[in-house]
Short mmCIF file of C-alpha atoms in Angstrom, two decimals:
data_model
loop_
_atom_site.label_atom_id
_atom_site.label_comp_id
_atom_site.label_asym_id
_atom_site.label_seq_id
_atom_site.Cartn_x
_atom_site.Cartn_y
_atom_site.Cartn_z
CA MET A 836 91.37 22.69 -118.81
CA LYS A 837 93.09 19.37 -119.36
CA LYS A 838 91.23 16.61 -121.19
CA TYR A 839 91.10 14.32 -118.17
CA GLU A 840 89.63 17.16 -116.06
CA LEU A 841 86.87 17.66 -118.63
CA LEU A 842 86.16 13.94 -118.70
CA LEU A 843 86.01 13.85 -114.90
CA GLU A 844 83.41 16.62 -114.98
CA LEU A 845 81.37 14.70 -117.58
CA LEU A 846 81.50 11.35 -115.74
CA PRO A 847 77.99 11.69 -114.26
CA VAL A 848 76.50 11.67 -117.78
CA ILE A 849 79.06 9.40 -119.45
CA TYR A 850 78.60 6.68 -116.84
CA PRO A 851 75.34 7.71 -115.18
CA VAL A 852 74.25 6.55 -111.75
CA PHE A 853 70.75 7.28 -110.49
CA TYR A 854 68.92 7.34 -107.20
CA VAL A 855 65.22 7.36 -106.35
CA LYS A 856 63.34 9.46 -103.83
CA LYS A 857 59.66 9.01 -103.00
CA ASP A 858 57.34 11.88 -102.29
CA ARG A 859 54.69 11.71 -99.58
CA ASP A 860 52.25 10.07 -102.02
CA GLY A 861 54.77 7.34 -102.86
CA HIS A 862 55.67 8.58 -106.34
CA GLU A 863 59.21 7.50 -107.25
CA LEU A 864 61.19 10.41 -108.64
CA VAL A 865 64.43 9.54 -110.41
CA PHE A 866 67.51 11.72 -110.07
CA LEU A 867 70.96 11.73 -111.64
CA ASP A 868 73.72 11.32 -109.06
CA ALA A 869 75.96 14.21 -109.99
CA GLY A 870 77.57 14.56 -106.59
CA HIS A 871 74.65 16.15 -104.78
CA HIS A 872 71.52 14.38 -103.62
CA GLN A 873 68.01 15.73 -103.63
CA GLU A 874 66.84 16.33 -100.08
CA ASP A 875 64.31 13.96 -98.59
CA ILE A 876 60.93 14.59 -100.15
CA SER A 877 58.34 14.76 -97.40
CA VAL A 878 55.74 16.70 -99.38
CA VAL A 879 53.47 16.00 -102.32
CA ILE A 880 55.18 17.12 -105.51
CA ALA A 881 52.55 18.94 -107.58
CA ASP A 882 54.63 18.93 -110.80
CA LYS A 883 56.83 15.85 -110.84
CA THR A 884 57.93 16.56 -114.42
CA GLN A 885 59.28 19.98 -113.54
CA CYS A 886 60.91 18.71 -110.35
CA GLU A 887 62.83 16.01 -112.21
CA ALA A 888 63.66 18.17 -115.26
CA VAL A 889 65.04 21.00 -113.14
CA GLU A 890 67.03 18.74 -110.83
CA ASN A 891 68.24 16.50 -113.67
CA HIS A 892 69.94 19.06 -115.86
CA PHE A 893 73.64 18.89 -116.55
CA HIS A 894 75.77 21.49 -118.36
CA LEU A 895 77.95 19.80 -120.96
CA PHE A 896 79.60 22.85 -122.52
CA ASN A 897 79.59 26.57 -121.89
CA ARG A 898 79.79 29.08 -124.69
CA THR A 899 81.15 27.39 -127.74
CA ASN A 900 80.98 28.98 -131.19
CA GLU A 901 79.35 28.48 -134.56
CA GLU A 902 82.44 26.66 -135.81
CA ASN A 903 82.06 23.97 -133.10
CA LYS A 904 78.27 23.72 -133.22
CA GLU A 905 78.06 20.47 -135.21
CA ALA A 906 80.62 18.75 -132.97
CA VAL A 907 78.78 19.96 -129.87
CA LYS A 908 75.48 18.59 -131.24
CA LYS A 909 77.07 15.24 -132.13
CA ILE A 910 78.72 14.84 -128.72
CA GLY A 911 75.60 16.06 -126.91
CA ALA A 912 73.31 13.70 -128.83
CA SER A 913 75.59 10.75 -128.03
CA ILE A 914 75.58 11.65 -124.34
CA ALA A 915 71.77 12.11 -124.36
CA LYS A 916 71.25 8.72 -126.06
CA ASN A 917 73.62 7.05 -123.60
CA LEU A 918 71.74 8.64 -120.71
CA LEU A 919 68.41 7.37 -122.10
CA ARG A 920 69.84 3.88 -122.57
CA ALA A 921 71.09 3.83 -118.96
CA LEU A 922 67.70 5.05 -117.69
CA MET A 923 65.86 2.35 -119.65
CA GLN A 924 68.20 -0.37 -118.39
CA THR A 925 68.04 0.80 -114.79
CA PHE A 926 64.28 1.44 -114.77
CA PRO A 927 62.70 -0.86 -117.39
CA ASP A 928 59.17 -0.16 -116.10
CA LYS A 929 59.44 3.63 -116.41
CA LYS A 930 59.38 5.89 -119.48
CA PHE A 931 61.71 8.87 -119.87
CA ILE A 932 62.43 11.84 -122.11
CA VAL A 933 65.97 13.18 -122.45
CA TYR A 934 66.46 16.65 -123.94
CA LEU A 935 69.52 18.22 -125.46
CA GLU A 936 69.55 22.02 -125.51
CA VAL A 937 72.26 23.54 -127.69
CA ASN A 938 72.82 27.25 -127.21
CA ILE A 939 76.27 28.14 -128.50
CA SER A 940 76.19 31.59 -126.91
CA ASP A 941 75.27 30.20 -123.48
CA SER A 942 75.27 26.51 -122.51
CA THR A 943 74.70 23.07 -123.91
CA ILE A 944 72.52 21.20 -121.46
CA VAL A 945 71.21 17.66 -121.20
CA ARG A 946 68.20 17.05 -118.94
CA PHE A 947 65.65 14.32 -118.35
CA HIS A 948 62.41 13.46 -116.64
CA GLN A 949 59.96 10.60 -116.48
CA ILE A 950 56.84 10.65 -118.60
CA TRP A 951 54.16 11.14 -115.96
CA ASP A 952 50.45 10.50 -116.48
CA ASN A 953 48.42 13.72 -116.58
CA GLU A 954 51.51 15.94 -116.85
CA PRO A 955 52.79 17.53 -120.05
CA PRO A 956 56.44 17.15 -121.01
CA TYR A 957 58.86 19.79 -119.76
CA PHE A 958 59.31 21.03 -123.34
CA ASP A 959 56.97 20.76 -126.29
CA VAL A 960 59.63 20.29 -128.95
CA ALA A 961 57.14 20.70 -131.82
CA THR A 962 56.17 24.23 -130.74
CA PHE A 963 59.44 25.27 -129.05
CA LYS A 964 60.60 28.61 -130.37
CA ASN A 965 63.84 30.18 -129.30
CA LYS A 966 66.08 31.41 -132.09
CA ASN A 967 69.20 30.93 -129.93
CA VAL A 968 68.49 27.34 -128.88
CA GLU A 969 68.26 24.10 -130.80
CA LEU A 970 66.27 21.55 -128.85
CA PHE A 971 66.39 17.79 -129.39
CA GLU A 972 64.28 15.11 -127.72
CA PHE A 973 65.15 11.45 -127.18
CA LYS A 974 62.67 8.92 -125.84
CA ALA A 975 61.90 5.26 -126.15
#
């Protein structure tokens, strides 16, 4: 893959654009515009955290190797921090968590969700245990 093709694929997280959909109860869910839009939400979303975290995940890299792990983590952390900064600027009244999941034998993924009252975070980083995955959390 040529470098410009890779950068084109990463544009949604390098220069993120977001959109908002309301559920039937009027909760504003925030989504990353990665070329596909969440369908209209005409129901009550029981787990808003899970809805956003699942919809707002983006694969940065597939299968790298141990030799590239530090570079992948550095690039991924920069993208995650940039995503958090864009979320905070776009939605100054909302709070977000951005995760970076580094699994060199599978995928490196960035995902985010709002911090919702009465809902736990998508991941509990302190107790997360998966020997194949390094998990990082960024929040303001």
